[in-house]
Short mmCIF file of C-alpha atoms in Angstrom, two decimals:
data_model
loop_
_atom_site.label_atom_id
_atom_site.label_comp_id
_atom_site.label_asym_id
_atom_site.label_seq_id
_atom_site.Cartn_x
_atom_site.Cartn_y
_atom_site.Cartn_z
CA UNK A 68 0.00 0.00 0.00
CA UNK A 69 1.19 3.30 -1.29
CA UNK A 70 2.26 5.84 1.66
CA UNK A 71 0.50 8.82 1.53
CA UNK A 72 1.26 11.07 3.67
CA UNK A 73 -0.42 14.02 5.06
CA UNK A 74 -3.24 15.57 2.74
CA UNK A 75 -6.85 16.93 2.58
CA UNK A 76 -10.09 16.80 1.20
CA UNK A 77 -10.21 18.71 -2.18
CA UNK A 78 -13.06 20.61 -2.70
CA UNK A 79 -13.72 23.53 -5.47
CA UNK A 80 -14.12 26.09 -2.79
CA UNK A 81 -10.70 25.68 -1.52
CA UNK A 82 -9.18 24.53 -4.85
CA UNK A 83 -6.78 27.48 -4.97
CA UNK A 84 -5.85 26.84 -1.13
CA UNK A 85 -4.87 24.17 -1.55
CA UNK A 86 -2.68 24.39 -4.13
CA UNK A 87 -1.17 27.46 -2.66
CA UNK A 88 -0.29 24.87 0.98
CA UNK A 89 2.96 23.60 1.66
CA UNK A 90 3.29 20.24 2.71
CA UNK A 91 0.18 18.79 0.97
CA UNK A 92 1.34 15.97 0.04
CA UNK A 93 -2.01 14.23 -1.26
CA UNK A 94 -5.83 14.92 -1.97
CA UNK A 95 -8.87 13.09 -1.63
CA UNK A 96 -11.95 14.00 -4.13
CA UNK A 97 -15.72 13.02 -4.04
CA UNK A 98 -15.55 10.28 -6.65
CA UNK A 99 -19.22 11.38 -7.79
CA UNK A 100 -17.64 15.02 -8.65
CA UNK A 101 -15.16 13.89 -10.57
CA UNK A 102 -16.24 13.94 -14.68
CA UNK A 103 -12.99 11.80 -16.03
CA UNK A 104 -13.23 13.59 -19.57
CA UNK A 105 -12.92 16.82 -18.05
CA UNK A 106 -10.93 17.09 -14.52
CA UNK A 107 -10.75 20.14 -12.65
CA UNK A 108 -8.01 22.10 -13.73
CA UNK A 109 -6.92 22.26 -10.28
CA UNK A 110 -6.91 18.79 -9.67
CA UNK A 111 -4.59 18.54 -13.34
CA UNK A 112 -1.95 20.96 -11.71
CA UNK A 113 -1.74 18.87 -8.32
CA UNK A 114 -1.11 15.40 -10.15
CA UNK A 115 1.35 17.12 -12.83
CA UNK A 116 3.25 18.60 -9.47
CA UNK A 117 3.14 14.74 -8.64
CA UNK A 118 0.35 14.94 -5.53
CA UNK A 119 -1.60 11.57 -5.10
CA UNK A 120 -5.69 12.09 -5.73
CA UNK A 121 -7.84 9.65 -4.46
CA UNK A 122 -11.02 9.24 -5.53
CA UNK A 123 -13.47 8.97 -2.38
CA UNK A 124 -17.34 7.42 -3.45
CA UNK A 125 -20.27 8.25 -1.76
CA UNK A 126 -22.70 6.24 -3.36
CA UNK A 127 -22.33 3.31 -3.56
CA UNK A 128 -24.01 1.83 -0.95
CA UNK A 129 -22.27 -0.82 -0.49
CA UNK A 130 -23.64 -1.90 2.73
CA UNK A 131 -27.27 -1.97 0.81
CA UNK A 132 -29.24 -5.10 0.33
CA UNK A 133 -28.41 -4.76 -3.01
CA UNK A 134 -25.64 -5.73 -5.44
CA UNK A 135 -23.70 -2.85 -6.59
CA UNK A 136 -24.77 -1.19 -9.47
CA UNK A 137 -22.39 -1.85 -12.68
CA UNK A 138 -22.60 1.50 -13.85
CA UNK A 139 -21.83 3.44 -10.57
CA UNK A 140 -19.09 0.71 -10.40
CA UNK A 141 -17.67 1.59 -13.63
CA UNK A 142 -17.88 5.64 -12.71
CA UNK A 143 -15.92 5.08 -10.18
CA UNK A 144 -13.24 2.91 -12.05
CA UNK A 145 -13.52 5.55 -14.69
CA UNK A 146 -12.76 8.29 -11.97
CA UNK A 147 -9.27 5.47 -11.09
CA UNK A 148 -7.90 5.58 -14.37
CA UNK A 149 -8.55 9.31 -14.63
CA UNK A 150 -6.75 10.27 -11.63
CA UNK A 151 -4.15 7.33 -12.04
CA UNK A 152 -4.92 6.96 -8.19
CA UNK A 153 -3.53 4.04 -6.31
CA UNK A 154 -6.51 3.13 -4.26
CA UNK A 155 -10.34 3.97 -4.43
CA UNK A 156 -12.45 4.34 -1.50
CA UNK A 157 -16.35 4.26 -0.35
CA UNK A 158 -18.51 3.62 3.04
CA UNK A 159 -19.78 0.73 5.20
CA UNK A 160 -23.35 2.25 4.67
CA UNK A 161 -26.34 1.84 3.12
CA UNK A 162 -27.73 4.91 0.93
CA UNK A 163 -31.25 3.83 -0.07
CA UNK A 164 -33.75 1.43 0.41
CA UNK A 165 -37.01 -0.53 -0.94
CA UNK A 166 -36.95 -1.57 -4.46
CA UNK A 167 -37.83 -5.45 -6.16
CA UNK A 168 -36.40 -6.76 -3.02
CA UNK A 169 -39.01 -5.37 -0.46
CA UNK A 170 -41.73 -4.66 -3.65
CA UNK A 171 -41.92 -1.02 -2.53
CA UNK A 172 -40.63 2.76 -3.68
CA UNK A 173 -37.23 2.88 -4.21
CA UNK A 174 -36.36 5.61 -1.52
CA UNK A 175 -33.25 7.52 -1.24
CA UNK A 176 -31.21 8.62 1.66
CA UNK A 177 -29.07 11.23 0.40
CA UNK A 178 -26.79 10.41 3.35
CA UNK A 179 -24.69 7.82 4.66
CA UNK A 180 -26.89 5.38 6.79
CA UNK A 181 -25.48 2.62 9.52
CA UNK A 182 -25.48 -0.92 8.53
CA UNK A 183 -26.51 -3.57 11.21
CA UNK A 184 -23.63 -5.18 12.90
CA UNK A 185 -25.36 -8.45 12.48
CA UNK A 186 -24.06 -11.78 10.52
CA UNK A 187 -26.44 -11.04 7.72
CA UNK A 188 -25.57 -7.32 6.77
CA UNK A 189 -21.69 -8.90 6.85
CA UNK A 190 -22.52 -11.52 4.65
CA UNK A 191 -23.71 -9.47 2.12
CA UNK A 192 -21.32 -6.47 2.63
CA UNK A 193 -18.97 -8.97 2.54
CA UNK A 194 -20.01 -10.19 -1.40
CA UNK A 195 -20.80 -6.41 -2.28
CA UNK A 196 -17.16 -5.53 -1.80
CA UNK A 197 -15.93 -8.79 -3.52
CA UNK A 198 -18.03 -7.50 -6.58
CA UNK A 199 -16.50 -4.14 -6.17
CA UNK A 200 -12.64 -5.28 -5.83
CA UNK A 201 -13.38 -7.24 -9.20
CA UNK A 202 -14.76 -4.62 -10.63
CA UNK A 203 -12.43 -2.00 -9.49
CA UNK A 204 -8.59 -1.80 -11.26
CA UNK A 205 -6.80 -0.47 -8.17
CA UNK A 206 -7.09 -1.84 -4.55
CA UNK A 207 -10.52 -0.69 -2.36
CA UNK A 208 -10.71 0.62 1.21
CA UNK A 209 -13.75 1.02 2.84
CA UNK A 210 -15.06 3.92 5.89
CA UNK A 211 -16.15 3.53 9.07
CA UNK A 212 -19.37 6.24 9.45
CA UNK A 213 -20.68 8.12 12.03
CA UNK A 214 -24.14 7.30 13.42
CA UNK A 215 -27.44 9.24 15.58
CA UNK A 216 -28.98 6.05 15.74
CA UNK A 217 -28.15 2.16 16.42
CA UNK A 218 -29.90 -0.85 15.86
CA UNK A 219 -31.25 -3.09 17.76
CA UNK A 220 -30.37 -6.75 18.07
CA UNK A 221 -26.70 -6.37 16.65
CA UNK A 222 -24.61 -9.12 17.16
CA UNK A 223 -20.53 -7.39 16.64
CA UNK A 224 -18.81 -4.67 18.57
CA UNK A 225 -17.81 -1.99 15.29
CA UNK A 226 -14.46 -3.34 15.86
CA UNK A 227 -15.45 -6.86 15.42
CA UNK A 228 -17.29 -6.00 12.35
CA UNK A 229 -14.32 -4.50 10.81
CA UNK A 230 -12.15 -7.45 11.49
CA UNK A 231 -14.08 -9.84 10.30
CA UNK A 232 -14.73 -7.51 6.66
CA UNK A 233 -11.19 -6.98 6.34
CA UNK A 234 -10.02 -10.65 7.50
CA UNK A 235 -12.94 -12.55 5.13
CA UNK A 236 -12.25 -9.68 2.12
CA UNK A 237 -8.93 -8.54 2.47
CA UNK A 238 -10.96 -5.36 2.24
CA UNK A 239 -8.01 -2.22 3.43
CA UNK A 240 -9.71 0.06 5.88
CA UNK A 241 -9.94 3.85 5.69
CA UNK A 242 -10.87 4.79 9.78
CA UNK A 243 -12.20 8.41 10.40
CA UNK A 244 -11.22 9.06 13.68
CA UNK A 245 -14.22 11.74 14.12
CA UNK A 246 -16.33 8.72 13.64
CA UNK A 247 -15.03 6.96 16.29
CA UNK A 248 -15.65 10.20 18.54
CA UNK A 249 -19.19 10.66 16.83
CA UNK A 250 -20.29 6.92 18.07
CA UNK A 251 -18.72 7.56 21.53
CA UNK A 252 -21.04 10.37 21.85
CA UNK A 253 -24.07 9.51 20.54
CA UNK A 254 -24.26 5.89 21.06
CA UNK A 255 -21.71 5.45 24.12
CA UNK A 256 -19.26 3.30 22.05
CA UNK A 257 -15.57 3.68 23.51
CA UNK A 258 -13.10 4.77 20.44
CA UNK A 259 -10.35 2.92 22.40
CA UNK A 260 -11.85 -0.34 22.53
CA UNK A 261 -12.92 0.09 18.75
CA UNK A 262 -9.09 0.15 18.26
CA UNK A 263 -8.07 -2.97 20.17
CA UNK A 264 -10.49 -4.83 18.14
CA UNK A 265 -10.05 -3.41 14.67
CA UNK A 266 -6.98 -4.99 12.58
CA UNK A 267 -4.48 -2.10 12.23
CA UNK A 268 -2.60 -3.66 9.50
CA UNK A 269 -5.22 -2.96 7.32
CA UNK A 270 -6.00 0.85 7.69
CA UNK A 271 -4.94 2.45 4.35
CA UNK A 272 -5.46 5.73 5.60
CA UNK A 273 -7.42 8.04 8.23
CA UNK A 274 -9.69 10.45 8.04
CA UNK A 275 -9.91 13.77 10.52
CA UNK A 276 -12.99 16.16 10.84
CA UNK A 277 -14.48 18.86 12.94
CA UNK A 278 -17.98 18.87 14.14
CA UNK A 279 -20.65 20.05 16.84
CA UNK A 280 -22.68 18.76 19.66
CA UNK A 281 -25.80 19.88 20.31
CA UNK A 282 -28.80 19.13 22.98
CA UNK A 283 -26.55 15.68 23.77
CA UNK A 284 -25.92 14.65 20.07
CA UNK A 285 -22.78 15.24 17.99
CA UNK A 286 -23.36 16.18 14.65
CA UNK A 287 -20.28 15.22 12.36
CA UNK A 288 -20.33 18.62 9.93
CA UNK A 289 -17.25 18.56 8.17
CA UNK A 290 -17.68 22.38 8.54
CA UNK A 291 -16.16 23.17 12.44
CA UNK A 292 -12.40 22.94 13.44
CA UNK A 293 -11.44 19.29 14.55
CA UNK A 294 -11.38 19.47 18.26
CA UNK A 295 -9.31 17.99 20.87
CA UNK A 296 -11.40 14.58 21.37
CA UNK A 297 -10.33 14.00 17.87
CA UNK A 298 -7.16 14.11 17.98
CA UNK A 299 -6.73 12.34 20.92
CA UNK A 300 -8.48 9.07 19.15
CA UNK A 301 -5.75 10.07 16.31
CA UNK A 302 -2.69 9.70 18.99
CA UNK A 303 -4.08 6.91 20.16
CA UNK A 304 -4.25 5.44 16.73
CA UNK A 305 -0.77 6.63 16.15
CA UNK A 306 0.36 5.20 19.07
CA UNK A 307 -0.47 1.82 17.78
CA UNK A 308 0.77 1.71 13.93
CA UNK A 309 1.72 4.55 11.75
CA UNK A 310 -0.38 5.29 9.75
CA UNK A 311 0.40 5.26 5.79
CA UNK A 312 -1.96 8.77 5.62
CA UNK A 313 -4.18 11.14 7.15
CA UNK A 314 -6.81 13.65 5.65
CA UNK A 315 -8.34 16.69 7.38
CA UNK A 316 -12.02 16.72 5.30
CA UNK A 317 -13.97 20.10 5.34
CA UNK A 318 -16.84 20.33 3.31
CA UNK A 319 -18.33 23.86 4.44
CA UNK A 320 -17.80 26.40 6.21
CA UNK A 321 -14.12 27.01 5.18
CA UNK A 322 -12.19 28.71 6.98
CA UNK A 323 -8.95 30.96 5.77
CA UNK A 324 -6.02 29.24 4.37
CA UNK A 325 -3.81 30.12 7.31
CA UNK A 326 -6.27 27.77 9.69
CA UNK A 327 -6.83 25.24 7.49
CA UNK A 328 -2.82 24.93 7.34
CA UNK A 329 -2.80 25.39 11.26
CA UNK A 330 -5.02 22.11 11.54
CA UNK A 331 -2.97 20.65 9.03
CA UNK A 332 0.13 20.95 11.35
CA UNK A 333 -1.44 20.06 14.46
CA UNK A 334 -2.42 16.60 12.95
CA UNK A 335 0.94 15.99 11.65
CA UNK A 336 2.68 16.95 14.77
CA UNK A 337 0.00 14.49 16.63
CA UNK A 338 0.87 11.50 14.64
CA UNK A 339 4.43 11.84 14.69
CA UNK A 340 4.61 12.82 18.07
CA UNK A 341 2.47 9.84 18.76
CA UNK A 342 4.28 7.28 16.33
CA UNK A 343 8.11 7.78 17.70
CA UNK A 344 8.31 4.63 19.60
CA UNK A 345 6.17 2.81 16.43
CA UNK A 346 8.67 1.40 13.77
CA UNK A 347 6.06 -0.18 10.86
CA UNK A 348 3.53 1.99 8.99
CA UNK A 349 0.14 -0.12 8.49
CA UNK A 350 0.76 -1.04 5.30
CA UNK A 351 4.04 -2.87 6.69
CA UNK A 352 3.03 -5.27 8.58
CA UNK A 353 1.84 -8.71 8.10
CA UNK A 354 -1.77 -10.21 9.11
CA UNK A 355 -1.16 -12.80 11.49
CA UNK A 356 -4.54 -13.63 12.00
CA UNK A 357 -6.56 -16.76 10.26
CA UNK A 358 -7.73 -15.98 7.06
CA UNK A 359 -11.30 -17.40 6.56
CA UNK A 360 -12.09 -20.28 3.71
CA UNK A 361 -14.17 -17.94 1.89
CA UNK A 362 -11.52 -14.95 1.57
CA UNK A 363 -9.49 -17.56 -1.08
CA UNK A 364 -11.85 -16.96 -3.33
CA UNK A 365 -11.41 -13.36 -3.12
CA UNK A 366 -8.20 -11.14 -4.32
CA UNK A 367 -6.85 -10.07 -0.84
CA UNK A 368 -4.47 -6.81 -1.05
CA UNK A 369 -0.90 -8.08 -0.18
CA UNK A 370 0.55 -5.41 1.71
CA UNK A 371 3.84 -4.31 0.13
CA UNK A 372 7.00 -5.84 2.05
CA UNK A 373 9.92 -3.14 1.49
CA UNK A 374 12.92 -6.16 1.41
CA UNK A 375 11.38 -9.89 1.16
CA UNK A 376 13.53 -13.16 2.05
CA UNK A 377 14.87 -14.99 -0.94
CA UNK A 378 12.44 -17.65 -1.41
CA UNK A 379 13.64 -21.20 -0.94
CA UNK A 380 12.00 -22.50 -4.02
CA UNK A 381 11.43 -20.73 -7.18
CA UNK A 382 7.80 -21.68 -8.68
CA UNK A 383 7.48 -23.19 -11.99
CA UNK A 384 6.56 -20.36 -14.54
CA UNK A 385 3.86 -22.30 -16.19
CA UNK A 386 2.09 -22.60 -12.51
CA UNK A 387 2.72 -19.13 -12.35
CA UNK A 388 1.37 -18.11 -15.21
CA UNK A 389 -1.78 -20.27 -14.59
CA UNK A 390 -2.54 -18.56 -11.61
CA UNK A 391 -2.47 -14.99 -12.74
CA UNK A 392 -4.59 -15.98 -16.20
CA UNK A 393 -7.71 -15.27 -16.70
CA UNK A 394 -9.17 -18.97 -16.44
CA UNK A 395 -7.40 -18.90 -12.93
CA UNK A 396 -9.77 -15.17 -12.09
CA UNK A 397 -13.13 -17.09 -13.63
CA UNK A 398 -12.42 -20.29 -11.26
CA UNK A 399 -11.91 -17.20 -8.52
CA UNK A 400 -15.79 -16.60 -9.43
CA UNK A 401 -16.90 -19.78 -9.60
CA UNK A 402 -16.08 -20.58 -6.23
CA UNK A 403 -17.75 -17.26 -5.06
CA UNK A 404 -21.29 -18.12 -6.50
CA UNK A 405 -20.36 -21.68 -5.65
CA UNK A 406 -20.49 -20.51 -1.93
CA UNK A 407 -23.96 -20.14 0.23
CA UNK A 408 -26.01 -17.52 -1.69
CA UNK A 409 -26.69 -14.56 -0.12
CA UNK A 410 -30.19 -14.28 -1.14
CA UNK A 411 -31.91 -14.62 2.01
CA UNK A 412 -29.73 -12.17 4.35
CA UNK A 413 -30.27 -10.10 1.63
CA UNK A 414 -34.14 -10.50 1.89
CA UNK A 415 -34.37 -10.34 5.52
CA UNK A 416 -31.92 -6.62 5.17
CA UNK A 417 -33.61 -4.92 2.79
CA UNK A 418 -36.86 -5.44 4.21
CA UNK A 419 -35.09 -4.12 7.63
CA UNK A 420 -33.59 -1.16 5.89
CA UNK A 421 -36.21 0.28 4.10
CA UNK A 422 -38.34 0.00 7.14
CA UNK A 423 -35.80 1.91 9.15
CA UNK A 424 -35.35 4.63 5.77
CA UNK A 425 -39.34 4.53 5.13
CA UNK A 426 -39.30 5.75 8.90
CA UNK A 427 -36.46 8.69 8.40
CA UNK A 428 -38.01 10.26 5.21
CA UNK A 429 -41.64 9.32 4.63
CA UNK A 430 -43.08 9.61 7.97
CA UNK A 431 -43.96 5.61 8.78
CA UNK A 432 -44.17 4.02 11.87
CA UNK A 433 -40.91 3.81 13.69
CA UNK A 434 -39.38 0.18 13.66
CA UNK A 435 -39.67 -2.28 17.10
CA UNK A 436 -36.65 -1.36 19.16
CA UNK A 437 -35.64 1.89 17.70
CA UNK A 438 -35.43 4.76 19.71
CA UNK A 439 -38.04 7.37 18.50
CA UNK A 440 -36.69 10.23 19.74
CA UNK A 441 -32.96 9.68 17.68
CA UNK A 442 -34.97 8.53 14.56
CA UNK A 443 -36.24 12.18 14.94
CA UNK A 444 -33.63 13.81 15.20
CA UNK A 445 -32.08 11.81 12.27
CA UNK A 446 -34.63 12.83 10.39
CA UNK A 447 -34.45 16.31 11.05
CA UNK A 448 -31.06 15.98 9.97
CA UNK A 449 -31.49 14.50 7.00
CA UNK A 450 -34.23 16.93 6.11
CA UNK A 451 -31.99 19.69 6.62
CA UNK A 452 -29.10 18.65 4.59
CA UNK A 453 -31.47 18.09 1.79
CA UNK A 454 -32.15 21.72 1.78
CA UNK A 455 -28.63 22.20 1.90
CA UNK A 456 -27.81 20.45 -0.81
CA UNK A 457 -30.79 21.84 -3.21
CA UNK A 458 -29.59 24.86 -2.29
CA UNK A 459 -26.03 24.17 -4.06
CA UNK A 460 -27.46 22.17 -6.88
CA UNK A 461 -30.53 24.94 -7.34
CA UNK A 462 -29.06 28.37 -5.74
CA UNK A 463 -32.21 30.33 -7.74
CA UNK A 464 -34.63 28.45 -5.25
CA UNK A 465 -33.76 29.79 -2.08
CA UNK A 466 -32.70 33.10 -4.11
CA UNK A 467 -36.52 33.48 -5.32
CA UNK A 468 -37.98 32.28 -2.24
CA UNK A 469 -35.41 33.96 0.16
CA UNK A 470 -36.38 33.31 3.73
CA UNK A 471 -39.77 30.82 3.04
CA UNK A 472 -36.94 28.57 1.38
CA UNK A 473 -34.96 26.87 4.34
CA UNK A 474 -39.18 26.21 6.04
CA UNK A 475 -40.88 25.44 3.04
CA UNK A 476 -38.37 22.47 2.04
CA UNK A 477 -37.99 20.94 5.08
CA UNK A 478 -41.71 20.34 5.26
CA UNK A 479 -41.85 19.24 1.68
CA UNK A 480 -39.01 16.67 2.62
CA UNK A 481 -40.82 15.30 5.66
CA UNK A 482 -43.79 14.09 3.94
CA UNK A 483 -41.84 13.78 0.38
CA UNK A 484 -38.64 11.09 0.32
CA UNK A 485 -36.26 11.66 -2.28
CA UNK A 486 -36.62 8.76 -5.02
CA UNK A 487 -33.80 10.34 -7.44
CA UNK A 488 -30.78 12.60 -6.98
CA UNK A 489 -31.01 16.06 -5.66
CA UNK A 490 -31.37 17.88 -9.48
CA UNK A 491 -34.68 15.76 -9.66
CA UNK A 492 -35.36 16.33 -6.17
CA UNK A 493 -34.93 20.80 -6.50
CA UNK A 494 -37.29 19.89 -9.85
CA UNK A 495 -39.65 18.31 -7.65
CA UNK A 496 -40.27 20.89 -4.99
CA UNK A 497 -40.31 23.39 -7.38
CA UNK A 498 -43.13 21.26 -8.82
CA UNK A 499 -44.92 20.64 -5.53
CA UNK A 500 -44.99 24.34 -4.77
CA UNK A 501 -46.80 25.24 -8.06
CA UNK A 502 -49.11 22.46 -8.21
CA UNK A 503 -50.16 23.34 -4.39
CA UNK A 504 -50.81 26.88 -4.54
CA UNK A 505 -48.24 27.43 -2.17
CA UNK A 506 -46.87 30.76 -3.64
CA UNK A 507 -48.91 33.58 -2.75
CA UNK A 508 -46.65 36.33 -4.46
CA UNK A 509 -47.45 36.20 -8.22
CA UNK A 510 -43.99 37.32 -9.09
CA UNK A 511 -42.08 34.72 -6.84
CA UNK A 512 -44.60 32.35 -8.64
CA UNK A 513 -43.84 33.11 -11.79
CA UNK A 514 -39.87 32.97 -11.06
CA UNK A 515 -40.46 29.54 -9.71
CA UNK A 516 -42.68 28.88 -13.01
CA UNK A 517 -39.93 30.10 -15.13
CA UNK A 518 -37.04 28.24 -13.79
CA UNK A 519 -38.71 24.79 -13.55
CA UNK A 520 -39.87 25.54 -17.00
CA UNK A 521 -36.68 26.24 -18.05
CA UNK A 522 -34.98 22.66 -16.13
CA UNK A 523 -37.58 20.08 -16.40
CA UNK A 524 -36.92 19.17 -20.01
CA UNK A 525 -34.41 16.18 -21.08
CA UNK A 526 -32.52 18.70 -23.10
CA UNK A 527 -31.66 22.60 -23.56
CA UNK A 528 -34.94 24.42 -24.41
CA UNK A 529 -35.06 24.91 -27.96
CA UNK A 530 -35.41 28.20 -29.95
CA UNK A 531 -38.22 27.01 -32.42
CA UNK A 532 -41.06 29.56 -32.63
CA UNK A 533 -43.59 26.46 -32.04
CA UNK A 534 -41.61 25.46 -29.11
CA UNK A 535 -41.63 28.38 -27.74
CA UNK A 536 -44.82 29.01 -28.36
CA UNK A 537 -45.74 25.95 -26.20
CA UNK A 538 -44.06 26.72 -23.48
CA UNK A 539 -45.83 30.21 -23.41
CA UNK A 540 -48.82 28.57 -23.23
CA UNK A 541 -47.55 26.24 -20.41
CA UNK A 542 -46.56 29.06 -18.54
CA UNK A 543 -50.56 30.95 -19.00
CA UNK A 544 -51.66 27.55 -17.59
CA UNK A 545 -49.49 27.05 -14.48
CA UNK A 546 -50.22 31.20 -13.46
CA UNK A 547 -54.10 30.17 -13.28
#
């Protein structure tokens, strides 16, 4: 595994930052942001200057009842070979919900949701990321995620899940310390114990963020310095194996360059002040624990040894050749679908999950042995960033609507889930708001009119008089 260094999240509003930063010595970029035919020019000047990008997914929902989707798969191996990136990385989450498996709405989350620690969701994260390292031309690492809620009846500490993913995948691990501190505060989980468990051979890299706490709940922002807590859980980490890279994210909220690069220092000081007495980095040392029948039929990531033993027999080519040809990767699969299917765990999780999502962003019934009161607030939250986001994706919205926007979106959103991205979703509430009457100013209505007129079409409006002539007439119709 590649050592990375210290780096942070790229983002467009800081693009010149951090180019402008000394000692950035790699970047991490939403995979989903990335368009491979036409990078940022930003993101051009870092790799020509010979900075690492990683591509970082967000929606793949790999933790879903579902198989992952091929062509989200192949976006994301698209973003790889764009970047030339050594390693791609996503979540332990699921990211929406209902579908042929549960014969219901496909919902969507729009944010990263907890899996169940139970023996189901791991068998079937378990064959998602086996489809995803086949799929995927450089080696995966997969997220830890912060959480408001828990479920009930799990079976596996978070640091027994992750050991058992990485030992039956060979699955490399990307831990965000600020997760660890979000699930010690909101669900009393103790970030030190989380490390005794977890396998620290496999972390890849780390993650450190800022956030908030509020009325007894931590809210993991991205947009607030990271405070002492966090760093903490980073020594600690540190203290244990060095690891091969860390990340400050920020994804709002930025702050001047000078503090960004003040964070920057005080979590490279913490990890080497933390790692002197540690000689390996992560990707160093060697997994000394069992490796489970069904991870041979996987392609495990072989950490990289720096000065191997001469080997005391030299294999025959042919043999060698065999096993790296592609007969030798379709046997790989044959034994995978050879293995117990899946099918039922996935049955019995999706019907779980889309209960639980059904509950966050359409208003049902809240599951047996949730707590209420957090699915509330989770949905609140959810709710809220919705807004957020429309309000990037759509920034005429709240301009027309000004200070009804924030209030009249979170209602739509309780009683409206999100079923496509968040273009369709600004479309729809644009929609909902004409169609209701809910605009009593006849100018904001006919701003609203005009821009979802404008958007709602598969294509750019044409100029032809009879086409414009129609959507005149559209436009008489919707005023009445």
């Amino acid at each position: 595994m590649k050592h990375l260094g210290t780096g942070i999240g790229w983002r467009p509003e800081i693009a010149a930052a951090v180019e402008g930063m000394p000692g950035i010595d790699w970047v991490e970029a939403v995979a989903e942001n990335v368009c491979p035919g036409h990078l940022p020019e930003s993101l051009v000047r870092l790799r020509e200057r010979g900075v690492t990008v990683v591509p970082h997914g967000v929606s793949l929902g790999l933790g879903g009842a579902d198989r992952p989707d091929e062509g989200k798969l192949a976006d994301l191996a698209a973003a790889v070979e764009a970047l030339g990136s050594p390693l791609v990385t996503e979540h332990i989450a699921f990211v929406r919900a209902g579908g042929a498996l549960t014969a219901s709405p496909l919902l969507e989350a729009g944010h990263l949701l907890p899996v169940p620690r139970t023996r189901d969701a791991l068998d079937v994260l378990c064959e998602n990321i086996r489809i995803a390292q086949d799929a995927l031309p450089v080696p995966l690492a997969v997220e830890n995620i912060a959480a408001l809620i828990s479920w009930p009846g799990e079976e596996m500490t978070e640091g027994q899940f992750l050991y058992d993913l990485a030992d039956r995948t060979g699955v490399r691990l990307l831990i965000d310390v600020a997760n660890l501190h979000t699930n010690h505060v909101n669900r009393g989980e103790d970030p030190a114990k989380a490390l005794d468990e977890l396998p620290v051979e496999a972390i890849a890299y780390v993650h450190v963020a800022g956030g908030f706490e509020r009325e007894g709940v931590w809210h993991d922002s991205h947009a607030h310095a990271v405070p002492p807590a966090v760093l903490a859980i980073l020594s600690d980490l540190s203290s244990r194996v060095r690891p091969p890279g860390v990340l400050l994210e920020r994804d709002e909220n930025f702050p001047a360059p000078a503090e960004l690069a003040r964070e920057l220092t005080a979590i490279r000081e913490t990890v080497e002040k933390a790692s002197i007495s540690v000689l390996p980095e992560a990707s160093d040392l060697v997994v000394t624990a069992p490796v489970a029948a069904d991870a041979l039929a996987s392609d495990p990531v072989v950490p990289e040894v720096s000065e191997a033993p001469e080997p005391t027999e030299v294999p025959d080519e042919a043999a060698a050749s065999a096993a790296a040809s592609p007969a030798a990767e379709r046997a790989s699969g044959d034994a995978l679908k050879a293995s117990p299917s899946t099918d039922p765990a996935r049955q019995r999780l999706a019907l779980a999950q889309a209960a639980l999502l059904s509950a966050l962003v359409a208003g049902t019934p809240v599951p047996e042995g949730f707590d209420g009161t957090r699915l509330l607030v989770q949905a609140r939250a959810l709710a809220g960033k919705r807004a957020d986001v429309v309000a990037k994706v759509a920034p005429e919205l709240p301009e027309i609507l000004a200070e009804a926007y924030r209030g009249a979106f979170v209602a739509y959103a309780h009683s409206h889930p999100m079923t496509g991205g968040y273009r369709r979703d600004a479309l729809d509430f644009a929609e909902h708001l004409l169609l209701g009457g809910r605009l009593e100013d006849p100018d904001v209505r006919r701003r609203v009119s005009d821009w979802w007129l404008e958007r709602s079409g598969p294509a750019p409006l044409s100029q032809h008089p009879a086409a414009r002539l129609a959507r005149a007439t559209r436009r008489v119709l919707l005023r009445r």
